[in-house]
PDB file of C-alpha atoms and ligand atoms in Angstrom:
ATOM      1  CA  MET A  10     -16.692 -49.171  99.161  1.00 96.00           C
ATOM      2  CA  LYS A  11     -19.488 -49.544  96.511  1.00 98.00           C
ATOM      3  CA  LYS A  12     -17.896 -49.159  93.091  1.00 98.00           C
ATOM      4  CA  VAL A  13     -19.676 -48.141  89.818  1.00 99.00           C
ATOM      5  CA  ILE A  14     -18.701 -48.256  86.305  1.00 99.00           C
ATOM      6  CA  THR A  15     -20.144 -46.843  83.005  1.00 99.00           C
ATOM      7  CA  TYR A  16     -18.925 -46.776  79.457  1.00 98.00           C
ATOM      8  CA  GLY A  17     -19.117 -44.252  76.696  1.00 98.00           C
ATOM      9  CA  THR A  18     -17.397 -41.946  74.339  1.00 98.00           C
ATOM     10  CA  PHE A  19     -18.590 -38.692  76.058  1.00 98.00           C
ATOM     11  CA  ASP A  20     -17.698 -36.326  73.298  1.00 97.00           C
ATOM     12  CA  LEU A  21     -18.719 -32.808  73.247  1.00 97.00           C
ATOM     13  CA  LEU A  22     -19.811 -33.289  77.030  1.00 97.00           C
ATOM     14  CA  HIS A  23     -23.254 -32.079  77.589  1.00 98.00           C
ATOM     15  CA  TRP A  24     -25.862 -32.227  80.317  1.00 98.00           C
ATOM     16  CA  GLY A  25     -27.175 -35.496  79.221  1.00 98.00           C
ATOM     17  CA  HIS A  26     -23.645 -36.935  80.038  1.00 98.00           C
ATOM     18  CA  ILE A  27     -23.513 -35.101  83.231  1.00 98.00           C
ATOM     19  CA  ASN A  28     -26.762 -36.294  84.348  1.00 98.00           C
ATOM     20  CA  LEU A  29     -25.798 -39.868  83.671  1.00 98.00           C
ATOM     21  CA  LEU A  30     -22.442 -39.560  85.251  1.00 98.00           C
ATOM     22  CA  SER A  31     -23.877 -37.861  88.447  1.00 98.00           C
ATOM     23  CA  ARG A  32     -26.801 -40.456  88.810  1.00 98.00           C
ATOM     24  CA  SER A  33     -24.266 -43.225  88.301  1.00 98.00           C
ATOM     25  CA  LYS A  34     -21.921 -41.816  91.204  1.00 98.00           C
ATOM     26  CA  GLU A  35     -25.264 -41.595  93.466  1.00 98.00           C
ATOM     27  CA  LEU A  36     -25.519 -45.432  93.085  1.00 98.00           C
ATOM     28  CA  GLY A  37     -22.284 -46.103  94.966  1.00 98.00           C
ATOM     29  CA  ASP A  38     -19.056 -44.436  96.457  1.00 98.00           C
ATOM     30  CA  HIS A  39     -16.578 -44.634  93.520  1.00 98.00           C
ATOM     31  CA  LEU A  40     -17.304 -44.067  89.775  1.00 98.00           C
ATOM     32  CA  THR A  41     -15.097 -45.350  87.029  1.00 99.00           C
ATOM     33  CA  VAL A  42     -15.758 -44.301  83.517  1.00 99.00           C
ATOM     34  CA  ALA A  43     -14.512 -46.606  80.613  1.00 99.00           C
ATOM     35  CA  LEU A  44     -13.872 -44.098  77.822  1.00 98.00           C
ATOM     36  CA  SER A  45     -14.115 -45.180  74.333  1.00 98.00           C
ATOM     37  CA  THR A  46     -10.691 -44.833  72.618  1.00 98.00           C
ATOM     38  CA  ASP A  47     -10.394 -43.105  69.174  1.00 98.00           C
ATOM     39  CA  GLU A  48      -9.793 -46.544  67.637  1.00 98.00           C
ATOM     40  CA  PHE A  49     -12.755 -48.239  69.257  1.00 98.00           C
ATOM     41  CA  ASN A  50     -14.967 -45.375  68.244  1.00 97.00           C
ATOM     42  CA  SER A  51     -14.178 -46.177  64.628  1.00 96.00           C
ATOM     43  CA  ILE A  52     -15.156 -49.666  65.424  1.00 97.00           C
ATOM     44  CA  LYS A  53     -18.445 -48.198  66.935  1.00 94.00           C
ATOM     45  CA  ASN A  54     -18.686 -46.163  63.624  1.00 93.00           C
ATOM     46  CA  LYS A  55     -18.361 -43.003  65.679  1.00 93.00           C
ATOM     47  CA  LYS A  56     -15.863 -40.125  65.150  1.00 92.00           C
ATOM     48  CA  ALA A  57     -15.345 -38.049  68.180  1.00 95.00           C
ATOM     49  CA  PHE A  58     -14.574 -34.482  67.710  1.00 94.00           C
ATOM     50  CA  HIS A  59     -12.235 -34.380  70.697  1.00 96.00           C
ATOM     51  CA  SER A  60      -9.392 -36.861  71.190  1.00 98.00           C
ATOM     52  CA  TYR A  61      -9.379 -39.628  73.706  1.00 98.00           C
ATOM     53  CA  GLU A  62      -6.711 -37.799  75.659  1.00 98.00           C
ATOM     54  CA  ASN A  63      -8.860 -34.517  75.660  1.00 98.00           C
ATOM     55  CA  ARG A  64     -12.059 -36.358  76.477  1.00 98.00           C
ATOM     56  CA  LYS A  65     -10.265 -38.090  79.285  1.00 98.00           C
ATOM     57  CA  LEU A  66      -8.918 -34.745  80.690  1.00 98.00           C
ATOM     58  CA  ILE A  67     -12.403 -33.358  80.653  1.00 98.00           C
ATOM     59  CA  LEU A  68     -14.009 -36.462  82.466  1.00 98.00           C
ATOM     60  CA  GLU A  69     -11.139 -36.526  84.997  1.00 98.00           C
ATOM     61  CA  SER A  70     -11.934 -32.977  85.977  1.00 98.00           C
ATOM     62  CA  ILE A  71     -15.557 -33.817  87.007  1.00 98.00           C
ATOM     63  CA  ARG A  72     -15.883 -33.975  90.616  1.00 96.00           C
ATOM     64  CA  PHE A  73     -18.062 -37.152  90.693  1.00 94.00           C
ATOM     65  CA  VAL A  74     -15.672 -39.017  88.290  1.00 98.00           C
ATOM     66  CA  ASP A  75     -13.061 -40.906  90.284  1.00 98.00           C
ATOM     67  CA  ASN A  76     -11.271 -43.022  87.614  1.00 98.00           C
ATOM     68  CA  VAL A  77     -11.069 -43.020  83.865  1.00 98.00           C
ATOM     69  CA  ILE A  78      -9.933 -46.073  81.939  1.00 98.00           C
ATOM     70  CA  PRO A  79      -9.826 -46.860  78.278  1.00 98.00           C
ATOM     71  CA  GLU A  80     -12.610 -48.801  76.531  1.00 98.00           C
ATOM     72  CA  SER A  81     -10.890 -50.445  73.520  1.00 98.00           C
ATOM     73  CA  ASN A  82     -13.215 -53.229  72.539  1.00 98.00           C
ATOM     74  CA  TRP A  83     -16.896 -54.605  73.191  1.00 98.00           C
ATOM     75  CA  ASP A  84     -15.555 -57.538  75.223  1.00 98.00           C
ATOM     76  CA  GLN A  85     -13.668 -55.984  78.066  1.00 98.00           C
ATOM     77  CA  LYS A  86     -16.603 -55.565  80.435  1.00 98.00           C
ATOM     78  CA  ILE A  87     -16.545 -58.773  82.495  1.00 98.00           C
ATOM     79  CA  GLU A  88     -12.708 -58.373  82.820  1.00 98.00           C
ATOM     80  CA  ASP A  89     -13.257 -54.704  84.009  1.00 98.00           C
ATOM     81  CA  VAL A  90     -16.019 -55.663  86.502  1.00 98.00           C
ATOM     82  CA  LEU A  91     -13.967 -58.401  88.010  1.00 98.00           C
ATOM     83  CA  ASN A  92     -10.338 -56.410  87.863  1.00 98.00           C
ATOM     84  CA  TYR A  93     -11.964 -53.271  89.226  1.00 98.00           C
ATOM     85  CA  ASN A  94     -14.140 -54.994  91.847  1.00 98.00           C
ATOM     86  CA  ILE A  95     -17.230 -53.411  90.370  1.00 98.00           C
ATOM     87  CA  ASP A  96     -20.614 -53.586  92.179  1.00 98.00           C
ATOM     88  CA  VAL A  97     -22.908 -51.805  89.916  1.00 98.00           C
ATOM     89  CA  PHE A  98     -22.693 -51.298  86.106  1.00 99.00           C
ATOM     90  CA  VAL A  99     -24.581 -48.387  84.705  1.00 98.00           C
ATOM     91  CA  MET A 100     -25.688 -47.318  81.148  1.00 98.00           C
ATOM     92  CA  GLY A 101     -28.434 -45.134  79.636  1.00 98.00           C
ATOM     93  CA  ASP A 102     -31.526 -47.016  78.702  1.00 98.00           C
ATOM     94  CA  ASP A 103     -30.831 -46.585  75.026  1.00 97.00           C
ATOM     95  CA  TRP A 104     -28.645 -49.816  75.802  1.00 98.00           C
ATOM     96  CA  LYS A 105     -31.382 -51.475  77.884  1.00 98.00           C
ATOM     97  CA  GLY A 106     -30.976 -55.242  77.770  1.00 98.00           C
ATOM     98  CA  LYS A 107     -27.735 -55.215  75.797  1.00 98.00           C
ATOM     99  CA  PHE A 108     -25.540 -55.979  78.862  1.00 98.00           C
ATOM    100  CA  ASN A 109     -27.736 -58.067  81.057  1.00 98.00           C
ATOM    101  CA  TYR A 110     -25.085 -60.821  80.779  1.00 98.00           C
ATOM    102  CA  LEU A 111     -23.056 -58.762  83.399  1.00 98.00           C
ATOM    103  CA  GLU A 112     -25.902 -59.643  85.944  1.00 98.00           C
ATOM    104  CA  ASP A 113     -23.622 -62.757  86.740  1.00 98.00           C
ATOM    105  CA  TYR A 114     -20.948 -60.463  88.035  1.00 98.00           C
ATOM    106  CA  CYS A 115     -22.507 -57.157  89.316  1.00 98.00           C
ATOM    107  CA  GLN A 116     -25.775 -55.211  89.451  1.00 98.00           C
ATOM    108  CA  VAL A 117     -26.803 -53.951  86.004  1.00 98.00           C
ATOM    109  CA  ILE A 118     -28.815 -50.565  85.940  1.00 98.00           C
ATOM    110  CA  TYR A 119     -30.195 -48.635  82.829  1.00 98.00           C
ATOM    111  CA  LEU A 120     -30.881 -45.081  83.580  1.00 98.00           C
ATOM    112  CA  PRO A 121     -33.246 -42.892  81.650  1.00 98.00           C
ATOM    113  CA  ARG A 122     -31.494 -40.933  78.682  1.00 97.00           C
ATOM    114  CA  THR A 123     -31.865 -37.151  79.120  1.00 98.00           C
ATOM    115  CA  ALA A 124     -34.292 -36.216  76.435  1.00 97.00           C
ATOM    116  CA  SER A 125     -33.504 -33.532  73.591  1.00 96.00           C
ATOM    117  CA  ILE A 126     -29.804 -33.489  73.728  1.00 97.00           C
ATOM    118  CA  SER A 127     -27.128 -35.529  72.135  1.00 96.00           C
ATOM    119  CA  THR A 128     -23.652 -35.169  70.573  1.00 94.00           C
ATOM    120  CA  THR A 129     -25.142 -35.885  67.171  1.00 93.00           C
ATOM    121  CA  LYS A 130     -27.773 -33.091  67.764  1.00 94.00           C
ATOM    122  CA  ILE A 131     -25.100 -30.624  68.574  1.00 95.00           C
ATOM    123  CA  LYS A 132     -23.060 -31.527  65.723  1.00 92.00           C
ATOM    124  CA  LYS A 133     -25.885 -31.298  63.294  1.00 92.00           C
ATOM    125  CA  GLU A 134     -27.108 -27.928  64.717  1.00 91.00           C
ATOM    126  CA  LEU A 135     -23.547 -26.486  64.618  1.00 89.00           C
ATOM    127  CA  GLY A 136     -23.119 -27.834  61.123  1.00 88.00           C
ATOM    128  CA  LEU A 137     -26.407 -26.145  60.182  1.00 70.00           C
ATOM    129  CA  LEU A 138     -25.328 -22.856  61.930  1.00 66.00           C
ATOM    130  CA  ALA A 139     -22.048 -22.878  60.019  1.00 68.00           C
ATOM    131  CA  ILE A 140     -23.876 -23.090  56.581  1.00 69.00           C
ATOM    132  CA  SER A 141     -26.453 -20.361  57.540  1.00 65.00           C
ATOM    133  CA  ASN A 142     -23.602 -18.018  58.528  1.00 63.00           C
ATOM    134  CA  VAL A 143     -21.933 -18.430  55.042  1.00 58.00           C
TER     135      VAL A 143
HETATM  136  N1  LIG B   4     -26.631 -40.494  77.557  1.00 64.75           N
HETATM  137  C1  LIG B   4     -27.722 -39.979  78.281  1.00 64.75           C
HETATM  138  N2  LIG B   4     -28.536 -39.016  77.788  1.00 64.75           N
HETATM  139  C2  LIG B   4     -28.167 -38.304  76.703  1.00 64.75           C
HETATM  140  C3  LIG B   4     -27.100 -38.673  75.969  1.00 64.75           C
HETATM  141  C4  LIG B   4     -26.253 -39.721  76.319  1.00 64.75           C
HETATM  142  O1  LIG B   4     -28.038 -40.514  79.319  1.00 64.75           O
HETATM  143  N3  LIG B   4     -29.144 -37.434  76.225  1.00 64.75           N
HETATM  144  C5  LIG B   4     -25.902 -41.468  78.110  1.00 64.75           C
HETATM  145  C6  LIG B   4     -25.786 -42.641  77.211  1.00 64.75           C
HETATM  146  O2  LIG B   4     -27.032 -43.604  77.301  1.00 64.75           O
HETATM  147  C7  LIG B   4     -24.538 -43.540  77.645  1.00 64.75           C
HETATM  148  C8  LIG B   4     -23.752 -42.387  78.106  1.00 64.75           C
HETATM  149  O3  LIG B   4     -24.508 -41.105  78.279  1.00 64.75           O
HETATM  150  O4  LIG B   4     -24.734 -44.202  78.796  1.00 64.75           O
HETATM  151  C9  LIG B   4     -22.597 -41.866  77.181  1.00 64.75           C
HETATM  152  O5  LIG B   4     -23.156 -41.667  75.847  1.00 64.75           O
HETATM  153  P1  LIG B   4     -22.183 -41.875  74.481  1.00 64.75           P
HETATM  154  O6  LIG B   4     -20.785 -41.133  74.692  1.00 64.75           O
HETATM  155  O7  LIG B   4     -22.919 -41.670  73.250  1.00 64.75           O
HETATM  156  O8  LIG B   4     -21.790 -43.404  74.664  1.00 64.75           O
HETATM  157  P2  LIG B   4     -22.028 -44.522  73.681  1.00 64.75           P
HETATM  158  O9  LIG B   4     -21.623 -44.218  72.267  1.00 64.75           O
HETATM  159  O10 LIG B   4     -23.474 -44.957  73.841  1.00 64.75           O
HETATM  160  O11 LIG B   4     -21.086 -45.770  74.045  1.00 64.75           O
HETATM  161  O12 LIG B   4     -19.740 -49.996  75.544  1.00 64.75           O
HETATM  162  C10 LIG B   4     -20.829 -49.009  75.562  1.00 64.75           C
HETATM  163  C11 LIG B   4     -20.385 -47.949  74.560  1.00 64.75           C
HETATM  164  O13 LIG B   4     -19.054 -47.490  74.746  1.00 64.75           O
HETATM  165  C12 LIG B   4     -21.375 -46.702  74.823  1.00 64.75           C
END
């Protein structure tokens, strides 16, 4: 069984995330998502709208996601790849080159980001909508 892993916050899930997850699953037979915990998000200077538990519940309901584990620090990837017998590590290409050190342990693939959608964009536009409706 070819095992794939990817990492992220996946807040306010949108089609950019779905594209990444479905393309990741197409690279193997089993997809693990290492989901950033709320505590790790603060290290990443991110504040997710939804809690880790709720983001996990949403991801686990996606048919091509097979397993969700916590991502609690920057340095767990090698251990994860070894512990979960991962064959392929996948990230969006905004991270291109950042995780090439994993090539000693598995295949590393950066997939093109989906244009014109991001959690930040959603938050900004909702925030603007809220102001204009005042
Ligand atoms: N993504 C994408 N297209 C978008 C938005 C996001 O392909 N329009 C991808 C990102 O490139 C990433 C994944 O979806 O591979 C998750 O994105 P985020 O939740 O923003 O994750 P990030 O904060 O980049 O966390 O250790 C790695 C980090 O945890 C990655």
